[in-house]
């Protein structure tokens, strides 16, 4: 069994790229150092931020909520709340919502749950069905991603949040990077930094990713060590998306060439710098143009009509 490179106790984590091994105690210290470095380096938070943690009930976002609650003991000006968007995915979301509710009640965290059904009138399952019947070309993750981001921003603003923290980890970021390379979407790549939204539309709440430099494997270990990883449910739609294939490809690559995920993150950071220098792409928001105010719903948008309203129009579920 590998021994901790710091203290010689049995290791629970070995970094294959560097050969460094860590026991439980030193893993948690390493994890904390890494996240705090990201928070400091990119100035993710202000001393008096009202932080809405976007939680799905999965291991990454639960770890983030747990981590920020701990960190907030050293940041008395912070106010932390939790925000969950329930898309309405049968056989999946109800379990993660249950786990979320157990956690926020145990830790006395203020929270809000926003449901597709209440806000849009339909669950994601119903929307996917309507999309199929209408012959629309979108995958479930497209409806889900667009509507979730839309509702999250709206709810966070209504809750008075000054910043939304999401549980995206390094793996998520480089997967998105690769997906955008495949679709030649350099404008989207320019916005893959750890912060999005400063200086954008006044109704847009700033979004930050504290786990930007943390591997998925590491958030999983953090979740296990803190009793947050009680099961693994997989969204029934996940395997239909391109992300699933990209994820598998990157994991295989990392297995054969340890360290390749960090290299890809560095490559992304260089790409962002180059794009910023070109000045052709704004890095300030989530979308391509704008900012506009959606002519239908009044929410911030990259186009005169926001993507959420466009999709709802195509689905025929928008009451005008
Ligand atoms: Fe939504 Fe796709 Fe994630 Fe499922 S896998 S929760 S459909 S984005
Ligand atoms: Zn709209």
mmCIF file of C-alpha atoms and ligand atoms in Angstrom:
data_model
loop_
_atom_site.group_PDB
_atom_site.id
_atom_site.type_symbol
_atom_site.label_atom_id
_atom_site.label_comp_id
_atom_site.label_asym_id
_atom_site.label_seq_id
_atom_site.Cartn_x
_atom_site.Cartn_y
_atom_site.Cartn_z
ATOM 1 C CA UNK A 1 0.000 0.000 0.000
ATOM 2 C CA UNK A 2 1.239 3.476 -0.859
ATOM 3 C CA UNK A 3 2.375 5.663 2.027
ATOM 4 C CA UNK A 4 1.583 9.364 2.449
ATOM 5 C CA UNK A 5 4.475 11.378 1.010
ATOM 6 C CA UNK A 6 4.119 13.866 3.893
ATOM 7 C CA UNK A 7 3.709 11.718 7.025
ATOM 8 C CA UNK A 8 4.144 8.085 5.976
ATOM 9 C CA UNK A 9 0.659 6.970 7.026
ATOM 10 C CA UNK A 10 -1.407 4.827 4.612
ATOM 11 C CA UNK A 11 -2.303 6.906 1.561
ATOM 12 C CA UNK A 12 -5.845 7.239 0.255
ATOM 13 C CA UNK A 13 -4.904 9.202 -2.872
ATOM 14 C CA UNK A 14 -2.013 8.956 -5.296
ATOM 15 C CA UNK A 15 -1.427 11.660 -7.904
ATOM 16 C CA UNK A 16 -0.260 9.640 -10.841
ATOM 17 C CA UNK A 17 1.297 12.570 -12.685
ATOM 18 C CA UNK A 18 3.642 13.525 -9.832
ATOM 19 C CA UNK A 19 3.752 10.274 -7.843
ATOM 20 C CA UNK A 20 2.718 12.182 -4.684
ATOM 21 C CA UNK A 21 0.630 10.133 -2.235
ATOM 22 C CA UNK A 22 -1.590 11.564 0.517
ATOM 23 C CA UNK A 23 -3.307 10.212 3.634
ATOM 24 C CA UNK A 24 -6.782 11.454 4.605
ATOM 25 C CA UNK A 25 -5.531 14.385 6.680
ATOM 26 C CA UNK A 26 -3.046 15.579 4.102
ATOM 27 C CA UNK A 27 -5.500 15.062 1.244
ATOM 28 C CA UNK A 28 -7.993 17.388 2.948
ATOM 29 C CA UNK A 29 -5.261 19.981 3.519
ATOM 30 C CA UNK A 30 -4.181 19.705 -0.125
ATOM 31 C CA UNK A 31 -7.806 20.061 -1.294
ATOM 32 C CA UNK A 32 -8.381 23.119 0.888
ATOM 33 C CA UNK A 33 -5.134 24.767 -0.270
ATOM 34 C CA UNK A 34 -6.002 24.170 -3.893
ATOM 35 C CA UNK A 35 -9.511 25.636 -3.669
ATOM 36 C CA UNK A 36 -8.402 28.613 -1.592
ATOM 37 C CA UNK A 37 -5.691 29.346 -4.162
ATOM 38 C CA UNK A 38 -8.343 29.479 -6.934
ATOM 39 C CA UNK A 39 -10.581 31.705 -4.817
ATOM 40 C CA UNK A 40 -7.674 34.094 -4.099
ATOM 41 C CA UNK A 41 -6.115 34.078 -7.551
ATOM 42 C CA UNK A 42 -9.328 34.863 -9.404
ATOM 43 C CA UNK A 43 -10.914 36.964 -6.638
ATOM 44 C CA UNK A 44 -14.047 34.837 -6.702
ATOM 45 C CA UNK A 45 -15.661 36.368 -3.639
ATOM 46 C CA UNK A 46 -15.950 39.710 -1.891
ATOM 47 C CA UNK A 47 -15.992 39.981 1.917
ATOM 48 C CA UNK A 48 -19.724 40.757 2.043
ATOM 49 C CA UNK A 49 -21.014 38.500 -0.696
ATOM 50 C CA UNK A 50 -24.410 36.867 -0.506
ATOM 51 C CA UNK A 51 -23.473 33.549 -2.041
ATOM 52 C CA UNK A 52 -26.110 31.316 -3.611
ATOM 53 C CA UNK A 53 -24.587 27.866 -4.003
ATOM 54 C CA UNK A 54 -26.148 26.106 -6.986
ATOM 55 C CA UNK A 55 -26.764 22.575 -5.758
ATOM 56 C CA UNK A 56 -28.068 19.594 -7.675
ATOM 57 C CA UNK A 57 -27.707 17.101 -4.832
ATOM 58 C CA UNK A 58 -24.837 15.391 -6.665
ATOM 59 C CA UNK A 59 -21.379 14.936 -5.150
ATOM 60 C CA UNK A 60 -19.717 18.028 -6.674
ATOM 61 C CA UNK A 61 -22.291 20.589 -5.691
ATOM 62 C CA UNK A 62 -22.858 19.002 -2.253
ATOM 63 C CA UNK A 63 -19.095 19.121 -1.694
ATOM 64 C CA UNK A 64 -19.051 22.771 -2.714
ATOM 65 C CA UNK A 65 -21.842 23.675 -0.312
ATOM 66 C CA UNK A 66 -20.102 21.749 2.487
ATOM 67 C CA UNK A 67 -16.739 23.355 1.673
ATOM 68 C CA UNK A 68 -18.049 26.942 1.476
ATOM 69 C CA UNK A 69 -20.010 26.554 4.705
ATOM 70 C CA UNK A 70 -16.761 25.563 6.427
ATOM 71 C CA UNK A 71 -14.813 28.350 4.790
ATOM 72 C CA UNK A 72 -17.479 30.872 5.751
ATOM 73 C CA UNK A 73 -16.468 30.411 9.406
ATOM 74 C CA UNK A 74 -13.403 32.439 8.428
ATOM 75 C CA UNK A 75 -15.457 34.917 6.351
ATOM 76 C CA UNK A 76 -18.051 36.367 8.736
ATOM 77 C CA UNK A 77 -19.363 38.795 6.102
ATOM 78 C CA UNK A 78 -20.586 36.013 3.834
ATOM 79 C CA UNK A 79 -24.159 34.843 3.738
ATOM 80 C CA UNK A 80 -24.580 31.409 2.197
ATOM 81 C CA UNK A 81 -27.812 30.038 0.787
ATOM 82 C CA UNK A 82 -28.466 26.987 -1.367
ATOM 83 C CA UNK A 83 -30.388 26.961 -4.616
ATOM 84 C CA UNK A 84 -31.619 23.813 -6.311
ATOM 85 C CA UNK A 85 -33.290 23.656 -9.699
ATOM 86 C CA UNK A 86 -35.518 20.594 -9.992
ATOM 87 C CA UNK A 87 -35.882 19.870 -13.703
ATOM 88 C CA UNK A 88 -38.347 17.037 -13.172
ATOM 89 C CA UNK A 89 -36.398 13.957 -14.261
ATOM 90 C CA UNK A 90 -38.177 10.857 -13.007
ATOM 91 C CA UNK A 91 -36.161 8.159 -11.314
ATOM 92 C CA UNK A 92 -33.256 10.541 -10.760
ATOM 93 C CA UNK A 93 -33.897 14.019 -9.427
ATOM 94 C CA UNK A 94 -36.170 12.929 -6.572
ATOM 95 C CA UNK A 95 -33.251 11.078 -4.942
ATOM 96 C CA UNK A 96 -30.835 13.980 -5.215
ATOM 97 C CA UNK A 97 -33.485 16.409 -3.915
ATOM 98 C CA UNK A 98 -33.981 14.131 -0.913
ATOM 99 C CA UNK A 99 -30.243 14.156 -0.172
ATOM 100 C CA UNK A 100 -30.160 17.941 -0.596
ATOM 101 C CA UNK A 101 -33.048 18.463 1.832
ATOM 102 C CA UNK A 102 -31.441 16.222 4.442
ATOM 103 C CA UNK A 103 -28.225 18.227 4.226
ATOM 104 C CA UNK A 104 -29.710 21.749 4.357
ATOM 105 C CA UNK A 105 -31.945 20.814 7.260
ATOM 106 C CA UNK A 106 -29.102 19.200 9.221
ATOM 107 C CA UNK A 107 -26.869 22.224 8.646
ATOM 108 C CA UNK A 108 -29.615 24.849 8.977
ATOM 109 C CA UNK A 109 -28.902 26.340 5.559
ATOM 110 C CA UNK A 110 -31.474 28.647 3.987
ATOM 111 C CA UNK A 111 -32.503 27.277 0.624
ATOM 112 C CA UNK A 112 -34.826 27.580 -2.317
ATOM 113 C CA UNK A 113 -35.998 24.933 -4.755
ATOM 114 C CA UNK A 114 -37.105 26.102 -8.192
ATOM 115 C CA UNK A 115 -39.057 23.617 -10.310
ATOM 116 C CA UNK A 116 -39.347 23.525 -14.107
ATOM 117 C CA UNK A 117 -42.944 22.411 -13.596
ATOM 118 C CA UNK A 118 -43.819 25.567 -11.619
ATOM 119 C CA UNK A 119 -41.786 28.041 -13.645
ATOM 120 C CA UNK A 120 -42.113 26.723 -17.201
ATOM 121 C CA UNK A 121 -45.291 24.670 -16.778
ATOM 122 C CA UNK A 122 -43.673 21.349 -17.746
ATOM 123 C CA UNK A 123 -41.096 18.944 -16.344
ATOM 124 C CA UNK A 124 -37.999 18.164 -18.408
ATOM 125 C CA UNK A 125 -39.431 14.701 -19.125
ATOM 126 C CA UNK A 126 -42.568 16.338 -20.572
ATOM 127 C CA UNK A 127 -40.508 18.868 -22.547
ATOM 128 C CA UNK A 128 -38.374 16.077 -24.082
ATOM 129 C CA UNK A 129 -41.564 14.296 -25.138
ATOM 130 C CA UNK A 130 -43.053 17.438 -26.691
ATOM 131 C CA UNK A 131 -39.763 18.125 -28.501
ATOM 132 C CA UNK A 132 -39.816 14.628 -29.989
ATOM 133 C CA UNK A 133 -43.440 14.949 -31.083
ATOM 134 C CA UNK A 134 -42.627 18.257 -32.774
ATOM 135 C CA UNK A 135 -39.541 16.820 -34.446
ATOM 136 C CA UNK A 136 -37.177 19.331 -32.833
ATOM 137 C CA UNK A 137 -33.472 18.539 -33.234
ATOM 138 C CA UNK A 138 -32.421 19.127 -29.606
ATOM 139 C CA UNK A 139 -31.027 16.679 -27.075
ATOM 140 C CA UNK A 140 -32.509 16.660 -23.539
ATOM 141 C CA UNK A 141 -29.341 18.316 -22.176
ATOM 142 C CA UNK A 142 -29.968 21.333 -24.423
ATOM 143 C CA UNK A 143 -33.407 22.049 -22.941
ATOM 144 C CA UNK A 144 -32.092 21.238 -19.493
ATOM 145 C CA UNK A 145 -28.984 23.421 -19.696
ATOM 146 C CA UNK A 146 -30.697 26.466 -21.199
ATOM 147 C CA UNK A 147 -33.693 26.432 -18.857
ATOM 148 C CA UNK A 148 -31.649 25.599 -15.763
ATOM 149 C CA UNK A 149 -29.214 28.501 -16.326
ATOM 150 C CA UNK A 150 -32.144 30.800 -17.026
ATOM 151 C CA UNK A 151 -34.072 29.853 -13.881
ATOM 152 C CA UNK A 152 -30.979 29.831 -11.727
ATOM 153 C CA UNK A 153 -30.042 33.379 -12.631
ATOM 154 C CA UNK A 154 -33.597 34.578 -12.094
ATOM 155 C CA UNK A 155 -33.973 32.819 -8.740
ATOM 156 C CA UNK A 156 -30.544 33.914 -7.475
ATOM 157 C CA UNK A 157 -31.382 37.517 -8.284
ATOM 158 C CA UNK A 158 -34.768 37.232 -6.563
ATOM 159 C CA UNK A 159 -32.999 35.792 -3.495
ATOM 160 C CA UNK A 160 -30.733 38.867 -3.412
ATOM 161 C CA UNK A 161 -27.567 36.869 -4.191
ATOM 162 C CA UNK A 162 -24.525 38.863 -5.291
ATOM 163 C CA UNK A 163 -22.818 35.763 -6.671
ATOM 164 C CA UNK A 164 -23.743 32.209 -7.674
ATOM 165 C CA UNK A 165 -21.158 29.493 -6.955
ATOM 166 C CA UNK A 166 -21.376 26.333 -9.050
ATOM 167 C CA UNK A 167 -19.732 22.953 -8.454
ATOM 168 C CA UNK A 168 -18.076 22.650 -11.887
ATOM 169 C CA UNK A 169 -14.731 20.887 -11.523
ATOM 170 C CA UNK A 170 -11.677 20.728 -13.784
ATOM 171 C CA UNK A 171 -13.073 17.718 -15.653
ATOM 172 C CA UNK A 172 -16.326 19.567 -16.431
ATOM 173 C CA UNK A 173 -14.398 22.597 -17.675
ATOM 174 C CA UNK A 174 -12.086 20.712 -20.032
ATOM 175 C CA UNK A 175 -14.997 18.608 -21.333
ATOM 176 C CA UNK A 176 -16.827 21.828 -22.213
ATOM 177 C CA UNK A 177 -13.603 23.159 -23.758
ATOM 178 C CA UNK A 178 -13.279 20.070 -25.974
ATOM 179 C CA UNK A 179 -16.964 20.165 -26.941
ATOM 180 C CA UNK A 180 -16.592 23.788 -28.009
ATOM 181 C CA UNK A 181 -13.429 22.990 -29.947
ATOM 182 C CA UNK A 182 -15.397 20.303 -31.791
ATOM 183 C CA UNK A 183 -18.141 22.789 -32.661
ATOM 184 C CA UNK A 184 -15.629 25.584 -33.383
ATOM 185 C CA UNK A 185 -17.302 27.829 -30.780
ATOM 186 C CA UNK A 186 -14.422 30.081 -29.773
ATOM 187 C CA UNK A 187 -16.715 32.734 -28.382
ATOM 188 C CA UNK A 188 -17.923 30.199 -25.825
ATOM 189 C CA UNK A 189 -14.353 29.088 -25.070
ATOM 190 C CA UNK A 190 -13.473 32.682 -24.203
ATOM 191 C CA UNK A 191 -16.034 32.517 -21.435
ATOM 192 C CA UNK A 192 -14.748 29.343 -19.782
ATOM 193 C CA UNK A 193 -12.821 31.119 -17.054
ATOM 194 C CA UNK A 194 -13.620 30.687 -13.347
ATOM 195 C CA UNK A 195 -15.739 33.867 -13.291
ATOM 196 C CA UNK A 196 -18.499 34.939 -15.653
ATOM 197 C CA UNK A 197 -20.755 37.901 -15.783
ATOM 198 C CA UNK A 198 -18.885 40.953 -14.435
ATOM 199 C CA UNK A 199 -20.019 44.064 -16.232
ATOM 200 C CA UNK A 200 -22.773 42.201 -18.023
ATOM 201 C CA UNK A 201 -26.482 42.975 -17.963
ATOM 202 C CA UNK A 202 -27.547 44.383 -14.562
ATOM 203 C CA UNK A 203 -29.973 41.475 -14.119
ATOM 204 C CA UNK A 204 -27.188 38.936 -14.586
ATOM 205 C CA UNK A 205 -25.759 37.560 -11.337
ATOM 206 C CA UNK A 206 -21.990 36.915 -11.367
ATOM 207 C CA UNK A 207 -21.117 33.201 -11.502
ATOM 208 C CA UNK A 208 -17.984 31.615 -10.055
ATOM 209 C CA UNK A 209 -16.464 28.129 -10.057
ATOM 210 C CA UNK A 210 -14.359 27.507 -6.917
ATOM 211 C CA UNK A 211 -13.534 23.889 -8.000
ATOM 212 C CA UNK A 212 -12.139 25.114 -11.335
ATOM 213 C CA UNK A 213 -8.711 23.557 -10.684
ATOM 214 C CA UNK A 214 -9.890 20.453 -8.801
ATOM 215 C CA UNK A 215 -10.144 17.090 -10.541
ATOM 216 C CA UNK A 216 -13.455 15.230 -10.429
ATOM 217 C CA UNK A 217 -11.647 12.369 -8.701
ATOM 218 C CA UNK A 218 -10.681 14.800 -5.925
ATOM 219 C CA UNK A 219 -14.189 16.184 -5.386
ATOM 220 C CA UNK A 220 -15.381 12.578 -5.188
ATOM 221 C CA UNK A 221 -12.821 11.776 -2.481
ATOM 222 C CA UNK A 222 -13.774 14.964 -0.613
ATOM 223 C CA UNK A 223 -17.436 13.907 -0.787
ATOM 224 C CA UNK A 224 -16.668 10.389 0.453
ATOM 225 C CA UNK A 225 -14.485 11.608 3.338
ATOM 226 C CA UNK A 226 -17.199 14.004 4.460
ATOM 227 C CA UNK A 227 -20.060 11.529 4.226
ATOM 228 C CA UNK A 228 -21.650 13.339 1.276
ATOM 229 C CA UNK A 229 -21.341 10.531 -1.226
ATOM 230 C CA UNK A 230 -24.103 8.161 -0.329
ATOM 231 C CA UNK A 231 -24.941 6.808 -3.733
ATOM 232 C CA UNK A 232 -24.544 7.345 -7.389
ATOM 233 C CA UNK A 233 -27.541 8.124 -9.514
ATOM 234 C CA UNK A 234 -27.048 8.836 -13.157
ATOM 235 C CA UNK A 235 -29.327 11.100 -15.129
ATOM 236 C CA UNK A 236 -31.138 8.897 -17.668
ATOM 237 C CA UNK A 237 -30.353 11.449 -20.388
ATOM 238 C CA UNK A 238 -26.636 11.784 -19.655
ATOM 239 C CA UNK A 239 -25.450 9.109 -22.080
ATOM 240 C CA UNK A 240 -27.269 10.737 -24.999
ATOM 241 C CA UNK A 241 -25.115 13.864 -24.913
ATOM 242 C CA UNK A 242 -21.753 14.503 -26.594
ATOM 243 C CA UNK A 243 -20.328 15.261 -23.166
ATOM 244 C CA UNK A 244 -20.589 11.614 -22.215
ATOM 245 C CA UNK A 245 -18.305 10.559 -25.075
ATOM 246 C CA UNK A 246 -15.863 13.412 -24.493
ATOM 247 C CA UNK A 247 -15.717 12.522 -20.799
ATOM 248 C CA UNK A 248 -14.905 8.908 -21.559
ATOM 249 C CA UNK A 249 -12.280 9.899 -24.092
ATOM 250 C CA UNK A 250 -10.557 12.276 -21.657
ATOM 251 C CA UNK A 251 -10.599 9.688 -18.865
ATOM 252 C CA UNK A 252 -8.975 7.122 -21.162
ATOM 253 C CA UNK A 253 -6.391 9.661 -22.233
ATOM 254 C CA UNK A 254 -5.593 10.540 -18.611
ATOM 255 C CA UNK A 255 -5.259 6.855 -17.782
ATOM 256 C CA UNK A 256 -2.629 6.441 -20.502
ATOM 257 C CA UNK A 257 -0.984 9.860 -20.093
ATOM 258 C CA UNK A 258 -1.285 11.053 -16.483
ATOM 259 C CA UNK A 259 -1.439 14.838 -16.239
ATOM 260 C CA UNK A 260 -3.151 15.406 -19.575
ATOM 261 C CA UNK A 261 -6.195 16.983 -17.886
ATOM 262 C CA UNK A 262 -4.032 19.674 -16.280
ATOM 263 C CA UNK A 263 -2.360 20.260 -19.655
ATOM 264 C CA UNK A 264 -5.767 20.793 -21.221
ATOM 265 C CA UNK A 265 -6.716 23.304 -18.544
ATOM 266 C CA UNK A 266 -3.489 25.205 -19.253
ATOM 267 C CA UNK A 267 -4.268 25.048 -22.962
ATOM 268 C CA UNK A 268 -7.705 26.517 -22.256
ATOM 269 C CA UNK A 269 -6.205 29.325 -20.181
ATOM 270 C CA UNK A 270 -3.802 30.189 -23.006
ATOM 271 C CA UNK A 271 -6.681 30.151 -25.499
ATOM 272 C CA UNK A 272 -8.685 32.533 -23.277
ATOM 273 C CA UNK A 273 -5.713 34.923 -23.018
ATOM 274 C CA UNK A 274 -5.209 34.914 -26.784
ATOM 275 C CA UNK A 275 -8.898 35.489 -27.424
ATOM 276 C CA UNK A 276 -8.939 38.354 -24.929
ATOM 277 C CA UNK A 277 -5.907 39.930 -26.612
ATOM 278 C CA UNK A 278 -7.567 39.631 -30.009
ATOM 279 C CA UNK A 279 -10.397 41.630 -28.478
ATOM 280 C CA UNK A 280 -12.769 39.920 -30.849
ATOM 281 C CA UNK A 281 -14.625 38.054 -28.170
ATOM 282 C CA UNK A 282 -16.100 39.499 -25.017
ATOM 283 C CA UNK A 283 -15.410 37.358 -21.963
ATOM 284 C CA UNK A 284 -17.913 39.152 -19.831
ATOM 285 C CA UNK A 285 -21.020 37.038 -20.121
ATOM 286 C CA UNK A 286 -22.667 33.805 -20.995
ATOM 287 C CA UNK A 287 -23.783 34.516 -24.489
ATOM 288 C CA UNK A 288 -22.533 35.704 -27.850
ATOM 289 C CA UNK A 289 -23.948 39.187 -28.412
ATOM 290 C CA UNK A 290 -25.938 41.617 -26.365
ATOM 291 C CA UNK A 291 -26.526 42.156 -23.657
ATOM 292 C CA UNK A 292 -30.172 42.582 -24.487
ATOM 293 C CA UNK A 293 -33.263 42.410 -22.336
ATOM 294 C CA UNK A 294 -35.497 39.654 -23.683
ATOM 295 C CA UNK A 295 -38.508 41.245 -25.385
ATOM 296 C CA UNK A 296 -40.740 38.457 -24.065
ATOM 297 C CA UNK A 297 -39.708 37.722 -20.497
ATOM 298 C CA UNK A 298 -37.505 40.681 -19.561
ATOM 299 C CA UNK A 299 -34.533 38.516 -18.542
ATOM 300 C CA UNK A 300 -30.964 39.245 -19.682
ATOM 301 C CA UNK A 301 -30.135 37.771 -23.038
ATOM 302 C CA UNK A 302 -27.549 37.595 -25.805
ATOM 303 C CA UNK A 303 -30.255 38.135 -28.396
ATOM 304 C CA UNK A 304 -33.410 40.260 -28.596
ATOM 305 C CA UNK A 305 -35.324 37.124 -27.531
ATOM 306 C CA UNK A 306 -33.598 34.921 -24.955
ATOM 307 C CA UNK A 307 -32.708 31.295 -25.643
ATOM 308 C CA UNK A 308 -35.182 30.034 -23.034
ATOM 309 C CA UNK A 309 -38.065 31.878 -24.711
ATOM 310 C CA UNK A 310 -36.866 30.759 -28.165
ATOM 311 C CA UNK A 311 -36.940 27.124 -27.055
ATOM 312 C CA UNK A 312 -40.340 27.529 -25.431
ATOM 313 C CA UNK A 313 -41.665 29.100 -28.637
ATOM 314 C CA UNK A 314 -40.358 26.162 -30.675
ATOM 315 C CA UNK A 315 -41.938 23.759 -28.200
ATOM 316 C CA UNK A 316 -45.225 25.676 -28.352
ATOM 317 C CA UNK A 317 -45.344 25.987 -24.557
ATOM 318 C CA UNK A 318 -44.951 29.743 -24.194
ATOM 319 C CA UNK A 319 -48.116 31.594 -23.335
ATOM 320 C CA UNK A 320 -47.841 35.079 -24.831
HETATM 321 FE FE1 LIG B 1 -29.785 17.828 -17.499
HETATM 322 FE FE2 LIG B 1 -28.341 16.487 -19.305
HETATM 323 FE FE3 LIG B 1 -27.375 16.888 -16.852
HETATM 324 FE FE4 LIG B 1 -29.416 15.215 -17.236
HETATM 325 S S1 LIG B 1 -27.342 14.987 -18.011
HETATM 326 S S2 LIG B 1 -29.258 16.757 -15.610
HETATM 327 S S3 LIG B 1 -30.510 16.236 -18.890
HETATM 328 S S4 LIG B 1 -27.806 18.467 -18.394
HETATM 329 ZN ZN1 LIG B 2 -37.015 35.462 -22.546
#
